[in-house]
């Protein structure tokens, strides 16, 4: 309540910055109108009076010029000129005010000379003491105004305290003028309008804080009242036998005038308060707008989580740096950092711990790369533009520090570096290359730092080519499906085929999936490829069926991103419907790593696939961290055991019992087991001995075009299960 009252009277505001600015500007603007009005009015008054005196008696002119009235008119005129000068400087270019300042100085200098002359004459003339006071007052005012005008000419910039003190002086002169002129005319039986006009003028045209308005109004009303009271000539009081006849005492301001005066006082005060509150409201509105704006501009360049700069800021600043002639490009390097293991850290310890880790890493990078451009790009990726000399040492040091932050999970910081050439100006491309160098060592445990070099350059070009040409490749039929047989361990016959993508490029030749799957996933284009494979498989089924060619159920690899980037289940459903492919001819393979994030989306999609009658296989089982969790949470038809168990077969004694156990587990969980990567008979026999149901590997066939496979079937090298013989 107290706070509100204080704010209502303008004594203490919540946020003063904007408020002060608004009050100041509003007052400076009003001051211009007011001072122009005052200047014009006073000049007119002075000219009018001078003309009357000249007509009456020219000789008396100089004496009259210094009389009280005149002194006040001159004073107000000078204050008006000064106010105009300062208000204009506050709002406009100070150079525009120079001419005005010169005019004011010239005018005041003339007044001063005149006053000095009058004072020197004073001694020889029989004038009253109050006339001398007027000369001195005007002389002082003239000198003061010249002083202010000179200060203004010297200091170009707007000084608030100067303008505000001139505003106060101007207001006081106005009110003083109102009191003096009105009191004098009241004495002569006239009205008190000038006083009221001046009050309105100063209190309502300018914006005061209500408490200031209250003080100015009350003090000036009281002064005026006492001034008039003083004027009541007590000599006119009649005495009756030595006793004062009270009935003859002049009443001074009558009750009517007092009540009117009070009403004027009150309404002026209310106007002052309402004026102030209007300005306050506007200021508050702008204040909040300003806050929102500054917040927006802050978050547009700052990373919300870590507080360091974001990608947008980095790009624009790096762009400027790359284009400055003074930048030592030869010694510049773009560094791209990636925290390997962050995803698992996040999963294991929760988002909060993950965020803390990111903040720590951001601070460490920023502290080590002082005088460099440091930013967080996205997720756990950071980019730095810095000097090449010595950067590798700093990176190594950082990597060790990050390594020290790991708990039970392995954490490491990888850094890719790119040194821009002289003619390179695009920071995005430089970041991309540094990132590419970083990605190239992500799986390499022993390497933390990799400089982008010629070898990487070739790879990078291929990657760019893939991203830019996936649509063309699909359109022109460069994407081919190779089929790799899946055999029944029991009798060695083909019971399935895995569809594996190949890119037969006119420029690069036959590209294996290793060259393009990850790139397409990184650039979120993988769904295009997978949709294309689905379509080709469905078409092949129709061709085989119509021409009575050997064929078996095909398992198609789905990327985890397919579920995000498109409605892949619908794509499958539509293509299968178009070529009338029965559900038991297509199976879906998803890798276990797909199931670790965006779980809800995936769970729903897997349930839908099952509802539609498709079988879902878990691919590469045992290659990730959370294999067993995945088995607990989802129901799969086939468990496809990763080939790493077989590749270790001879070197690692543990491989056999592990495989044995996994096969056992799959039986218990009601899944069919399939082992990938069977390359020799011994492995095959082992799988048979542990009861693994299906096998896939080079021992039977590499992935080949379907016609090649059929040829081998026709030749009898491979045998298709009777179930699928047409
Ligand atoms: P995957 O699904 O685990 O496919 C098995 C990979 O192992 C194939 O490699 C296959 O050629 C290889 N392989 C099969 N038997 C043996 C063997 O006995 N020894 C060895 N050393 N390797 C064997 P490929 O065709 O290069 O595919 C690699 C990966 O690319 C696939 O792994 C799969 O994850 C992905 N991929 C392939 N085609 C597609 C596709 O159309 N869509 C998606 N999303 N991913 C695909
Ligand atoms: Mg697969
Ligand atoms: Mg696999």
XYZ file of C-alpha atoms in Angstrom, residues 5 40 118 121 139 167 283 326 370 535 576 601 687 695:
14
model
C 1.153 5.532 -2.584
C 6.141 35.754 -29.002
C 21.106 52.782 -16.461
C 22.823 57.067 -14.546
C 21.861 42.665 -15.427
C 13.716 24.170 -17.110
C 6.985 4.450 -20.002
C 43.551 -7.782 -41.078
C 40.395 -16.799 -24.585
C 9.124 -49.953 -53.347
C 2.562 -53.493 -50.416
C 7.000 -42.822 -31.426
C 25.430 -72.491 -34.570
C 22.149 -67.963 -40.314
